[in-house]
PDB file of C-alpha atoms in Angstrom:
ATOM      1  CA  MET A1361      -5.814 -22.697   2.157  1.00  0.00           C
ATOM      2  CA  GLY A1362      -7.542 -22.454   5.830  1.00  0.00           C
ATOM      3  CA  SER A1363      -6.421 -25.438   6.799  1.00  0.00           C
ATOM      4  CA  GLN A1364      -4.488 -26.953   3.306  1.00  0.00           C
ATOM      5  CA  LYS A1365      -1.516 -28.740   3.613  1.00  0.00           C
ATOM      6  CA  VAL A1366       1.169 -27.342   1.391  1.00  0.00           C
ATOM      7  CA  ARG A1367       3.886 -29.692  -0.163  1.00  0.00           C
ATOM      8  CA  LYS A1368       7.638 -28.344  -0.153  1.00  0.00           C
ATOM      9  CA  ASP A1369       7.922 -28.358  -3.586  1.00  0.00           C
ATOM     10  CA  ALA A1370       4.475 -26.237  -3.884  1.00  0.00           C
ATOM     11  CA  VAL A1371       4.520 -22.876  -6.213  1.00  0.00           C
ATOM     12  CA  ILE A1372       3.759 -19.953  -2.549  1.00  0.00           C
ATOM     13  CA  ALA A1373       4.145 -16.869  -5.075  1.00  0.00           C
ATOM     14  CA  ALA A1374       4.446 -16.017  -8.538  1.00  0.00           C
ATOM     15  CA  ASP A1375       5.624 -13.257 -10.744  1.00  0.00           C
ATOM     16  CA  ILE A1376       3.769 -11.461 -13.430  1.00  0.00           C
ATOM     17  CA  LEU A1377       5.759  -9.119 -15.757  1.00  0.00           C
ATOM     18  CA  LEU A1378       3.516  -6.553 -17.614  1.00  0.00           C
ATOM     19  CA  GLY A1379       5.039  -3.941 -20.537  1.00  0.00           C
ATOM     20  CA  ALA A1380       4.902  -2.237 -23.386  1.00  0.00           C
ATOM     21  CA  SER A1381       7.697  -1.401 -25.919  1.00  0.00           C
ATOM     22  CA  PRO A1382       9.897   1.716 -26.247  1.00  0.00           C
ATOM     23  CA  SER A1383       7.773   3.583 -29.197  1.00  0.00           C
ATOM     24  CA  TYR A1384       4.896   3.913 -27.118  1.00  0.00           C
ATOM     25  CA  PHE A1385       6.801   5.173 -23.521  1.00  0.00           C
ATOM     26  CA  ARG A1386       9.055   7.645 -26.502  1.00  0.00           C
ATOM     27  CA  PRO A1387       7.347   7.937 -29.613  1.00  0.00           C
ATOM     28  CA  SER A1388       9.480  10.936 -30.303  1.00  0.00           C
ATOM     29  CA  CYS A1389      13.031   8.616 -29.514  1.00  0.00           C
ATOM     30  CA  PRO A1390      12.190   5.210 -28.416  1.00  0.00           C
ATOM     31  CA  GLU A1391      16.104   4.508 -29.398  1.00  0.00           C
ATOM     32  CA  ASN A1392      16.277   7.010 -25.512  1.00  0.00           C
ATOM     33  CA  TYR A1393      17.410   4.479 -23.307  1.00  0.00           C
ATOM     34  CA  GLY A1394      16.088   5.563 -19.949  1.00  0.00           C
ATOM     35  CA  TYR A1395      13.023   8.199 -20.679  1.00  0.00           C
ATOM     36  CA  TRP A1396       9.945   8.005 -20.553  1.00  0.00           C
ATOM     37  CA  GLN A1397       6.591  10.545 -21.307  1.00  0.00           C
ATOM     38  CA  GLN A1398       5.305  11.027 -17.771  1.00  0.00           C
ATOM     39  CA  LYS A1399       0.981  10.828 -19.288  1.00  0.00           C
ATOM     40  CA  GLN A1400       2.127   7.870 -21.157  1.00  0.00           C
ATOM     41  CA  LEU A1401       3.356   6.089 -17.606  1.00  0.00           C
ATOM     42  CA  VAL A1402       0.129   7.210 -16.019  1.00  0.00           C
ATOM     43  CA  LEU A1403      -2.441   6.215 -18.139  1.00  0.00           C
ATOM     44  CA  TRP A1404      -0.625   2.894 -18.593  1.00  0.00           C
ATOM     45  CA  THR A1405       0.108   1.892 -15.386  1.00  0.00           C
ATOM     46  CA  GLU A1406      -3.697   3.032 -14.764  1.00  0.00           C
ATOM     47  CA  ALA A1407      -5.008   0.230 -17.598  1.00  0.00           C
ATOM     48  CA  SER A1408      -2.267  -2.061 -16.409  1.00  0.00           C
ATOM     49  CA  THR A1409      -3.598  -1.691 -12.648  1.00  0.00           C
ATOM     50  CA  ASN A1410      -7.136  -2.334 -13.201  1.00  0.00           C
ATOM     51  CA  TRP A1411      -6.133  -5.133 -15.056  1.00  0.00           C
ATOM     52  CA  LEU A1412      -4.010  -6.328 -12.009  1.00  0.00           C
ATOM     53  CA  GLU A1413      -6.936  -6.191  -9.854  1.00  0.00           C
ATOM     54  CA  GLU A1414      -9.492  -8.050 -12.121  1.00  0.00           C
ATOM     55  CA  HIS A1415      -7.281 -11.290 -13.035  1.00  0.00           C
ATOM     56  CA  VAL A1416      -5.228 -11.391  -9.357  1.00  0.00           C
ATOM     57  CA  GLY A1417      -7.547  -9.477  -7.060  1.00  0.00           C
ATOM     58  CA  SER A1418      -7.126 -10.186  -3.240  1.00  0.00           C
ATOM     59  CA  ASN A1419      -3.985 -12.473  -4.290  1.00  0.00           C
ATOM     60  CA  ILE A1420      -1.815 -10.040  -4.769  1.00  0.00           C
ATOM     61  CA  LEU A1421       1.029  -9.581  -2.218  1.00  0.00           C
ATOM     62  CA  GLN A1422       3.012  -6.576  -3.888  1.00  0.00           C
ATOM     63  CA  THR A1423       2.751  -4.250  -7.506  1.00  0.00           C
ATOM     64  CA  ALA A1424       5.925  -2.560  -8.456  1.00  0.00           C
ATOM     65  CA  LEU A1425       6.412   0.241 -11.180  1.00  0.00           C
ATOM     66  CA  HIS A1426      10.363  -0.130 -12.023  1.00  0.00           C
ATOM     67  CA  LEU A1427      11.853   2.785 -13.965  1.00  0.00           C
ATOM     68  CA  ASP A1428      15.594   1.763 -13.381  1.00  0.00           C
ATOM     69  CA  GLU A1429      15.710   0.092 -16.407  1.00  0.00           C
ATOM     70  CA  ALA A1430      15.525   0.983 -20.358  1.00  0.00           C
ATOM     71  CA  THR A1431      11.720   0.969 -20.360  1.00  0.00           C
ATOM     72  CA  PRO A1432       8.859   1.345 -17.577  1.00  0.00           C
ATOM     73  CA  HIS A1433       7.511  -2.314 -16.462  1.00  0.00           C
ATOM     74  CA  ILE A1434       5.580  -3.344 -13.721  1.00  0.00           C
ATOM     75  CA  HIS A1435       6.024  -6.455 -11.572  1.00  0.00           C
ATOM     76  CA  CYS A1436       3.302  -7.832  -9.775  1.00  0.00           C
ATOM     77  CA  LEU A1437       3.979 -10.702  -6.386  1.00  0.00           C
ATOM     78  CA  TRP A1438       0.365 -13.069  -5.960  1.00  0.00           C
ATOM     79  CA  VAL A1439      -0.146 -16.195  -3.877  1.00  0.00           C
ATOM     80  CA  PRO A1440      -1.302 -18.280  -6.726  1.00  0.00           C
ATOM     81  CA  ILE A1441      -4.441 -19.461  -4.960  1.00  0.00           C
ATOM     82  CA  ASN A1442      -7.460 -20.780  -7.386  1.00  0.00           C
ATOM     83  CA  ASN A1443     -11.319 -20.193  -7.183  1.00  0.00           C
ATOM     84  CA  GLU A1444     -12.104 -22.721  -4.472  1.00  0.00           C
ATOM     85  CA  GLY A1445      -9.333 -20.731  -1.848  1.00  0.00           C
ATOM     86  CA  LYS A1446      -6.649 -23.571  -2.309  1.00  0.00           C
ATOM     87  CA  LEU A1447      -2.684 -22.924  -3.231  1.00  0.00           C
ATOM     88  CA  SER A1448      -2.493 -24.202  -6.518  1.00  0.00           C
ATOM     89  CA  TYR A1449      -0.296 -22.837  -9.947  1.00  0.00           C
ATOM     90  CA  ARG A1450      -1.595 -24.932 -12.148  1.00  0.00           C
ATOM     91  CA  SER A1451      -5.110 -24.984 -11.270  1.00  0.00           C
ATOM     92  CA  THR A1452      -4.952 -20.616 -12.082  1.00  0.00           C
ATOM     93  CA  GLU A1453      -5.418 -18.771 -15.665  1.00  0.00           C
ATOM     94  CA  PHE A1454      -2.072 -18.260 -14.711  1.00  0.00           C
ATOM     95  CA  GLY A1455      -0.091 -21.791 -14.805  1.00  0.00           C
ATOM     96  CA  GLY A1456      -2.769 -23.665 -17.323  1.00  0.00           C
ATOM     97  CA  THR A1457      -2.193 -24.696 -21.108  1.00  0.00           C
ATOM     98  CA  ARG A1458       0.049 -22.824 -23.863  1.00  0.00           C
ATOM     99  CA  SER A1459      -3.851 -21.531 -25.347  1.00  0.00           C
ATOM    100  CA  GLY A1460      -4.375 -20.370 -21.970  1.00  0.00           C
ATOM    101  CA  LEU A1461      -1.922 -18.151 -21.430  1.00  0.00           C
ATOM    102  CA  SER A1462      -1.921 -16.769 -24.832  1.00  0.00           C
ATOM    103  CA  LYS A1463      -5.608 -15.810 -24.314  1.00  0.00           C
ATOM    104  CA  LEU A1464      -4.602 -14.008 -21.506  1.00  0.00           C
ATOM    105  CA  GLN A1465      -1.946 -12.113 -23.536  1.00  0.00           C
ATOM    106  CA  ASP A1466      -5.042 -11.253 -25.893  1.00  0.00           C
ATOM    107  CA  SER A1467      -6.856 -10.373 -22.688  1.00  0.00           C
ATOM    108  CA  TYR A1468      -4.312  -7.276 -21.523  1.00  0.00           C
ATOM    109  CA  ALA A1469      -3.356  -6.207 -25.604  1.00  0.00           C
ATOM    110  CA  ALA A1470      -7.330  -5.292 -25.009  1.00  0.00           C
ATOM    111  CA  ALA A1471      -7.243  -3.628 -21.736  1.00  0.00           C
ATOM    112  CA  VAL A1472      -4.845  -1.304 -23.306  1.00  0.00           C
ATOM    113  CA  ALA A1473      -6.149  -1.272 -26.401  1.00  0.00           C
ATOM    114  CA  HIS A1474      -7.297   2.460 -26.094  1.00  0.00           C
ATOM    115  CA  LEU A1475      -3.909   3.814 -25.387  1.00  0.00           C
ATOM    116  CA  GLY A1476      -2.847   2.432 -28.809  1.00  0.00           C
ATOM    117  CA  ILE A1477      -0.440  -0.448 -27.797  1.00  0.00           C
ATOM    118  CA  GLU A1478      -0.812  -3.564 -30.204  1.00  0.00           C
ATOM    119  CA  ARG A1479      -0.428  -7.367 -29.594  1.00  0.00           C
ATOM    120  CA  GLY A1480       2.563  -9.017 -29.618  1.00  0.00           C
ATOM    121  CA  ILE A1481       2.439 -11.630 -32.972  1.00  0.00           C
ATOM    122  CA  LYS A1482       0.597 -14.530 -31.550  1.00  0.00           C
ATOM    123  CA  PHE A1483       2.493 -18.184 -31.377  1.00  0.00           C
ATOM    124  CA  SER A1484       5.857 -16.474 -32.642  1.00  0.00           C
ATOM    125  CA  PRO A1485       8.822 -18.484 -32.779  1.00  0.00           C
ATOM    126  CA  ALA A1486      10.791 -15.485 -31.705  1.00  0.00           C
ATOM    127  CA  ARG A1487      12.260 -16.447 -28.078  1.00  0.00           C
ATOM    128  CA  HIS A1488      13.511 -13.647 -25.618  1.00  0.00           C
ATOM    129  CA  GLN A1489      17.386 -13.394 -25.275  1.00  0.00           C
ATOM    130  CA  LYS A1490      18.583 -11.244 -22.158  1.00  0.00           C
ATOM    131  CA  ILE A1491      21.714  -8.313 -23.510  1.00  0.00           C
ATOM    132  CA  ARG A1492      24.556 -10.265 -21.193  1.00  0.00           C
ATOM    133  CA  GLN A1493      23.504 -13.194 -23.044  1.00  0.00           C
ATOM    134  CA  TYR A1494      23.195 -11.972 -26.443  1.00  0.00           C
ATOM    135  CA  TYR A1495      26.731 -10.069 -26.636  1.00  0.00           C
ATOM    136  CA  THR A1496      28.468 -13.011 -24.894  1.00  0.00           C
ATOM    137  CA  ALA A1497      27.566 -14.986 -27.657  1.00  0.00           C
ATOM    138  CA  VAL A1498      28.712 -11.619 -30.042  1.00  0.00           C
ATOM    139  CA  ASN A1499      31.936 -12.082 -28.427  1.00  0.00           C
ATOM    140  CA  SER A1500      32.667 -15.868 -27.815  1.00  0.00           C
ATOM    141  CA  GLN A1501      31.885 -16.480 -31.611  1.00  0.00           C
ATOM    142  CA  GLU A1502      35.191 -17.067 -33.489  1.00  0.00           C
ATOM    143  CA  THR A1503      36.113 -16.778 -37.235  1.00  0.00           C
ATOM    144  CA  VAL A1504      38.850 -19.724 -38.482  1.00  0.00           C
ATOM    145  CA  LEU A1505      40.949 -18.485 -41.276  1.00  0.00           C
ATOM    146  CA  ASP A1506      42.769 -21.123 -42.983  1.00  0.00           C
ATOM    147  CA  LEU A1507      45.666 -19.436 -45.123  1.00  0.00           C
ATOM    148  CA  ASN A1508      46.330 -22.177 -47.040  1.00  0.00           C
ATOM    149  CA  LEU A1509      42.758 -22.337 -48.469  1.00  0.00           C
ATOM    150  CA  TRP A1510      42.718 -18.458 -49.013  1.00  0.00           C
ATOM    151  CA  LEU A1511      47.011 -17.900 -49.955  1.00  0.00           C
ATOM    152  CA  PRO A1512      47.487 -18.921 -54.662  1.00  0.00           C
ATOM    153  CA  GLU A1513      50.182 -21.083 -55.412  1.00  0.00           C
ATOM    154  CA  PRO A1514      53.247 -19.062 -56.120  1.00  0.00           C
ATOM    155  CA  GLU A1515      53.892 -19.155 -59.743  1.00  0.00           C
ATOM    156  CA  PRO A1516      57.389 -20.104 -61.444  1.00  0.00           C
ATOM    157  CA  GLU A1517      60.328 -18.046 -61.031  1.00  0.00           C
ATOM    158  CA  GLU A1518      57.500 -15.103 -59.938  1.00  0.00           C
ATOM    159  CA  THR A1519      58.643 -12.347 -58.080  1.00  0.00           C
ATOM    160  CA  ALA A1520      58.008 -11.761 -53.972  1.00  0.00           C
ATOM    161  CA  THR A1521      56.580  -8.443 -55.325  1.00  0.00           C
ATOM    162  CA  ASN A1522      54.220 -10.049 -57.576  1.00  0.00           C
ATOM    163  CA  TYR A1523      52.825 -12.739 -55.502  1.00  0.00           C
ATOM    164  CA  ARG A1524      52.235  -9.775 -53.117  1.00  0.00           C
ATOM    165  CA  SER A1525      49.704  -8.333 -54.738  1.00  0.00           C
ATOM    166  CA  LYS A1526      48.230 -10.874 -56.351  1.00  0.00           C
ATOM    167  CA  SER A1527      47.715 -12.567 -52.551  1.00  0.00           C
ATOM    168  CA  ILE A1528      46.464  -9.203 -51.637  1.00  0.00           C
ATOM    169  CA  ALA A1529      43.851  -9.366 -54.603  1.00  0.00           C
ATOM    170  CA  LEU A1530      42.450 -12.522 -53.169  1.00  0.00           C
ATOM    171  CA  LEU A1531      42.179 -12.067 -50.042  1.00  0.00           C
ATOM    172  CA  GLN A1532      40.838  -8.374 -49.821  1.00  0.00           C
ATOM    173  CA  THR A1533      37.042  -9.666 -50.348  1.00  0.00           C
ATOM    174  CA  GLY A1534      37.479 -12.196 -46.695  1.00  0.00           C
ATOM    175  CA  SER A1535      39.744  -8.451 -45.276  1.00  0.00           C
ATOM    176  CA  ASP A1536      36.577  -6.280 -45.563  1.00  0.00           C
ATOM    177  CA  ALA A1537      33.899  -8.828 -44.473  1.00  0.00           C
ATOM    178  CA  ILE A1538      36.233  -9.691 -40.859  1.00  0.00           C
ATOM    179  CA  ASN A1539      36.919  -5.825 -41.120  1.00  0.00           C
ATOM    180  CA  GLN A1540      32.999  -5.171 -41.408  1.00  0.00           C
ATOM    181  CA  MET A1541      32.234  -7.994 -38.488  1.00  0.00           C
ATOM    182  CA  LEU A1542      34.186  -6.348 -36.759  1.00  0.00           C
ATOM    183  CA  ALA A1543      33.225  -2.568 -36.739  1.00  0.00           C
ATOM    184  CA  GLU A1544      30.032  -4.474 -35.619  1.00  0.00           C
ATOM    185  CA  ARG A1545      31.391  -5.526 -32.996  1.00  0.00           C
ATOM    186  CA  GLN A1546      32.721  -2.397 -31.375  1.00  0.00           C
ATOM    187  CA  ARG A1547      29.462  -0.593 -32.214  1.00  0.00           C
ATOM    188  CA  ALA A1548      27.516  -3.112 -30.334  1.00  0.00           C
ATOM    189  CA  VAL A1549      29.641  -3.179 -27.339  1.00  0.00           C
ATOM    190  CA  ALA A1550      29.921   0.736 -27.248  1.00  0.00           C
ATOM    191  CA  GLN A1551      25.967   1.184 -27.752  1.00  0.00           C
ATOM    192  CA  GLN A1552      25.898  -1.838 -24.226  1.00  0.00           C
ATOM    193  CA  GLU A1553      28.384   0.633 -22.861  1.00  0.00           C
ATOM    194  CA  LEU A1554      25.610   3.423 -23.308  1.00  0.00           C
ATOM    195  CA  GLU A1555      22.500   1.838 -21.890  1.00  0.00           C
ATOM    196  CA  ARG A1556      24.577   0.844 -18.857  1.00  0.00           C
ATOM    197  CA  GLU A1557      25.069   4.905 -18.589  1.00  0.00           C
ATOM    198  CA  LYS A1558      21.930   5.390 -19.833  1.00  0.00           C
ATOM    199  CA  ALA A1559      20.369   3.037 -16.410  1.00  0.00           C
ATOM    200  CA  MET A1560      22.702   4.255 -14.491  1.00  0.00           C
ATOM    201  CA  ILE A1561      21.313   8.161 -15.384  1.00  0.00           C
ATOM    202  CA  ALA A1562      17.718   6.993 -14.750  1.00  0.00           C
ATOM    203  CA  GLN A1563      18.947   5.449 -10.976  1.00  0.00           C
ATOM    204  CA  LYS A1564      19.850   8.287  -9.821  1.00  0.00           C
ATOM    205  CA  TYR A1565      16.901  10.340 -10.853  1.00  0.00           C
ATOM    206  CA  ARG A1566      14.329   8.111  -9.735  1.00  0.00           C
ATOM    207  CA  GLU A1567      16.289   8.334  -6.253  1.00  0.00           C
ATOM    208  CA  GLN A1568      16.249  12.253  -6.635  1.00  0.00           C
ATOM    209  CA  VAL A1569      12.586  12.125  -7.392  1.00  0.00           C
ATOM    210  CA  GLU A1570      12.140  10.038  -4.348  1.00  0.00           C
ATOM    211  CA  GLN A1571      14.041  11.397  -1.520  1.00  0.00           C
ATOM    212  CA  GLU A1572      12.195  14.629  -2.585  1.00  0.00           C
ATOM    213  CA  LEU A1573       9.095  13.305  -2.481  1.00  0.00           C
ATOM    214  CA  VAL A1574       9.668  11.878   0.877  1.00  0.00           C
ATOM    215  CA  SER A1575      11.155  15.502   2.209  1.00  0.00           C
ATOM    216  CA  GLU A1576       7.696  17.012   1.050  1.00  0.00           C
ATOM    217  CA  LYS A1577       5.705  14.174   2.571  1.00  0.00           C
ATOM    218  CA  ALA A1578       7.723  15.044   6.448  1.00  0.00           C
ATOM    219  CA  ALA A1579       7.257  18.637   5.348  1.00  0.00           C
ATOM    220  CA  LEU A1580       3.476  18.502   5.150  1.00  0.00           C
ATOM    221  CA  ILE A1581       3.025  16.019   8.100  1.00  0.00           C
ATOM    222  CA  ALA A1582       5.045  18.375  10.237  1.00  0.00           C
ATOM    223  CA  GLU A1583       3.195  21.051   8.505  1.00  0.00           C
ATOM    224  CA  GLN A1584      -0.088  20.198   9.430  1.00  0.00           C
ATOM    225  CA  GLU A1585       1.072  18.888  13.218  1.00  0.00           C
ATOM    226  CA  LYS A1586       1.702  22.529  13.493  1.00  0.00           C
ATOM    227  CA  VAL A1587      -1.840  23.950  12.593  1.00  0.00           C
ATOM    228  CA  SER A1588      -2.857  20.836  15.022  1.00  0.00           C
ATOM    229  CA  LEU A1589      -1.239  21.674  17.568  1.00  0.00           C
ATOM    230  CA  VAL A1590      -2.294  25.865  16.936  1.00  0.00           C
ATOM    231  CA  SER A1591      -5.955  24.890  16.994  1.00  0.00           C
ATOM    232  CA  GLN A1592      -5.013  23.406  20.064  1.00  0.00           C
ATOM    233  CA  LEU A1593      -3.756  26.026  21.929  1.00  0.00           C
ATOM    234  CA  ALA A1594      -5.616  28.631  21.198  1.00  0.00           C
ATOM    235  CA  GLY A1595      -8.849  27.115  21.386  1.00  0.00           C
ATOM    236  CA  CYS A1596      -7.237  25.894  25.472  1.00  0.00           C
ATOM    237  CA  CYS A1597      -6.292  29.789  25.842  1.00  0.00           C
ATOM    238  CA  PHE A1598      -9.855  30.881  25.303  1.00  0.00           C
ATOM    239  CA  VAL A1599     -11.651  28.439  27.508  1.00  0.00           C
ATOM    240  CA  LEU A1600      -9.034  29.800  30.145  1.00  0.00           C
ATOM    241  CA  ALA A1601      -9.418  33.309  29.495  1.00  0.00           C
ATOM    242  CA  ASN A1602     -13.273  32.833  30.606  1.00  0.00           C
ATOM    243  CA  CYS A1603     -12.765  30.946  33.063  1.00  0.00           C
ATOM    244  CA  LEU A1604     -10.684  33.098  34.754  1.00  0.00           C
ATOM    245  CA  GLN A1605     -12.778  35.945  34.430  1.00  0.00           C
ATOM    246  CA  ALA A1606     -16.027  34.220  34.685  1.00  0.00           C
ATOM    247  CA  GLU A1607     -15.584  32.249  37.596  1.00  0.00           C
ATOM    248  CA  LEU A1608     -12.443  33.343  39.641  1.00  0.00           C
ATOM    249  CA  LYS A1609     -13.308  36.686  38.986  1.00  0.00           C
ATOM    250  CA  THR A1610      -9.807  38.032  37.564  1.00  0.00           C
ATOM    251  CA  ASN A1611      -8.013  38.619  35.119  1.00  0.00           C
ATOM    252  CA  GLU A1612      -4.101  36.819  35.079  1.00  0.00           C
ATOM    253  CA  VAL A1613      -2.080  34.537  36.678  1.00  0.00           C
ATOM    254  CA  ILE A1614       1.672  35.403  37.126  1.00  0.00           C
ATOM    255  CA  GLY A1615       3.835  33.073  38.893  1.00  0.00           C
ATOM    256  CA  SER A1616       7.734  32.483  39.494  1.00  0.00           C
ATOM    257  CA  GLU A1617       8.044  31.760  35.571  1.00  0.00           C
ATOM    258  CA  TRP A1618       4.725  32.671  33.883  1.00  0.00           C
ATOM    259  CA  GLN A1619       2.365  35.111  33.318  1.00  0.00           C
ATOM    260  CA  PHE A1620      -0.661  35.004  32.023  1.00  0.00           C
ATOM    261  CA  ARG A1621      -2.956  38.236  31.456  1.00  0.00           C
ATOM    262  CA  VAL A1622      -6.452  39.529  29.888  1.00  0.00           C
ATOM    263  CA  GLN A1623      -7.236  42.806  29.288  1.00  0.00           C
ATOM    264  CA  ASN A1624      -8.711  44.747  26.811  1.00  0.00           C
ATOM    265  CA  GLY A1625      -9.832  42.058  24.867  1.00  0.00           C
ATOM    266  CA  CYS A1626      -6.210  41.170  24.542  1.00  0.00           C
ATOM    267  CA  ILE A1627      -4.478  37.877  25.913  1.00  0.00           C
ATOM    268  CA  GLU A1628      -0.849  38.106  26.975  1.00  0.00           C
ATOM    269  CA  ILE A1629       1.564  35.378  27.694  1.00  0.00           C
ATOM    270  CA  LYS A1630       5.641  35.463  29.197  1.00  0.00           C
ATOM    271  CA  ASN A1631       7.959  33.425  31.164  1.00  0.00           C
ATOM    272  CA  GLN A1632      11.328  34.226  32.673  1.00  0.00           C
ATOM    273  CA  HIS A1633      13.036  33.336  29.715  1.00  0.00           C
ATOM    274  CA  GLY A1634      12.136  35.647  27.348  1.00  0.00           C
ATOM    275  CA  PHE A1635       9.339  34.227  25.825  1.00  0.00           C
ATOM    276  CA  ASN A1636       6.662  37.202  25.205  1.00  0.00           C
ATOM    277  CA  LEU A1637       3.188  36.518  23.083  1.00  0.00           C
ATOM    278  CA  GLN A1638       0.661  39.449  22.739  1.00  0.00           C
ATOM    279  CA  ALA A1639      -1.970  39.319  21.041  1.00  0.00           C
ATOM    280  CA  SER A1640      -5.994  39.999  20.532  1.00  0.00           C
ATOM    281  CA  ARG A1641      -8.448  37.321  20.653  1.00  0.00           C
ATOM    282  CA  THR A1642      -8.971  38.093  16.855  1.00  0.00           C
ATOM    283  CA  ASP A1643      -5.437  37.941  15.543  1.00  0.00           C
ATOM    284  CA  PHE A1644      -4.118  34.862  18.323  1.00  0.00           C
ATOM    285  CA  THR A1645      -4.370  32.025  16.497  1.00  0.00           C
ATOM    286  CA  ARG A1646      -2.449  33.636  13.492  1.00  0.00           C
ATOM    287  CA  SER A1647       0.142  35.158  15.891  1.00  0.00           C
ATOM    288  CA  ILE A1648       0.964  31.478  17.459  1.00  0.00           C
ATOM    289  CA  ALA A1649       1.038  30.059  14.184  1.00  0.00           C
ATOM    290  CA  LYS A1650       4.717  32.304  14.054  1.00  0.00           C
ATOM    291  CA  LEU A1651       6.081  31.158  16.205  1.00  0.00           C
ATOM    292  CA  ALA A1652       9.282  29.005  15.715  1.00  0.00           C
ATOM    293  CA  LYS A1653       9.393  25.442  16.704  1.00  0.00           C
ATOM    294  CA  THR A1654      11.065  25.452  20.464  1.00  0.00           C
ATOM    295  CA  GLU A1655       8.354  28.324  21.348  1.00  0.00           C
ATOM    296  CA  LEU A1656       5.482  26.476  20.116  1.00  0.00           C
ATOM    297  CA  GLN A1657       6.494  23.191  22.393  1.00  0.00           C
ATOM    298  CA  GLN A1658       6.902  26.330  25.088  1.00  0.00           C
ATOM    299  CA  LEU A1659       3.654  27.236  24.818  1.00  0.00           C
ATOM    300  CA  ALA A1660       2.079  23.643  25.174  1.00  0.00           C
ATOM    301  CA  ASP A1661       4.080  23.251  28.456  1.00  0.00           C
ATOM    302  CA  PHE A1662       2.596  26.433  29.504  1.00  0.00           C
ATOM    303  CA  SER A1663      -0.897  25.224  28.181  1.00  0.00           C
ATOM    304  CA  ASP A1664      -0.966  21.799  30.012  1.00  0.00           C
ATOM    305  CA  LEU A1665       0.375  23.638  33.522  1.00  0.00           C
ATOM    306  CA  LEU A1666      -1.786  26.741  32.974  1.00  0.00           C
ATOM    307  CA  GLN A1667      -5.264  24.155  32.586  1.00  0.00           C
ATOM    308  CA  ALA A1668      -4.226  22.242  35.817  1.00  0.00           C
ATOM    309  CA  THR A1669      -3.540  24.991  37.807  1.00  0.00           C
ATOM    310  CA  VAL A1670      -6.725  26.861  37.344  1.00  0.00           C
ATOM    311  CA  TYR A1671      -8.733  23.833  37.325  1.00  0.00           C
ATOM    312  CA  ASP A1672      -7.291  22.779  40.696  1.00  0.00           C
ATOM    313  CA  ARG A1673      -8.314  26.120  41.742  1.00  0.00           C
ATOM    314  CA  LEU A1674     -11.348  26.108  40.765  1.00  0.00           C
ATOM    315  CA  ALA A1675     -12.295  22.268  42.495  1.00  0.00           C
ATOM    316  CA  LYS A1676     -10.556  23.661  46.191  1.00  0.00           C
ATOM    317  CA  GLN A1677     -11.772  27.177  46.420  1.00  0.00           C
ATOM    318  CA  LYS A1678     -12.644  30.020  43.982  1.00  0.00           C
ATOM    319  CA  ASN A1679     -11.105  32.810  45.551  1.00  0.00           C
ATOM    320  CA  ALA A1680      -7.454  30.913  46.297  1.00  0.00           C
ATOM    321  CA  ASN A1681      -4.061  32.579  44.703  1.00  0.00           C
ATOM    322  CA  LEU A1682      -3.085  31.129  42.009  1.00  0.00           C
ATOM    323  CA  GLU A1683       0.385  30.132  40.954  1.00  0.00           C
ATOM    324  CA  LEU A1684       2.552  29.060  37.939  1.00  0.00           C
TER     325      LEU A1684
END
């Protein structure tokens, strides 16, 4: 946008919604609310993401896959910057004429055609209506019965029993229609409740999967950090062992807290708090990897102390006593 002055009523962000019919995500059971086949989901997500990159590209702020409703869908939030680098929703391909928007739908249909997804009917008069709005309309419709129009006139000297039988016969058709309407409404309400329950189950499953992924990622990061620390500690100890033998002409450092000894190809590290590690050079890294987290921290502290002590004594005099 650069130095462009933005109007107060300017569209600074827009949302693109991409989806497909339930019969694609769950071909064997389209009515199974909240369920999808993973392979179908992955292929569709990849094709849809590629289409968004082609048409919106660097203007994308966020792309989110939603799995918490009846059928998977993608929301893409983007900044409407045109080809001239200016903020102008109307001059982008998404803010054009009806025919231009229809071409966009054709383009997206072509991008997912290899998945067996077909474009909707062009220029269909059908309009989307939210489920909540639909059921509100259904429940608000009333049938007004004017009994004066339905009840027959009684005949002279007609008994109540005969009049009752005649009235039931005349009203039976209307009664059947009303009962059918009530049954349809009851089924609609039950289906709405079922869909709500399925949505809640799908949301809980999604949260569970996300939590498991977070835990697995945290465990992987912890393991990677441990491997890195083990490698550093092993390398440091080998270098210091060589310095002790080659430069200071000794194979051990014994102090009030720690003991470090190199003997017969083995490295031994002890402290006054029960830490004890003995391993050959070839098994040293493997032995460190088996240590608990607290023991690793102790070894890291010792490594820093030993390194500082050895290098300090090397700088001063090679025959000085080393203390840890």
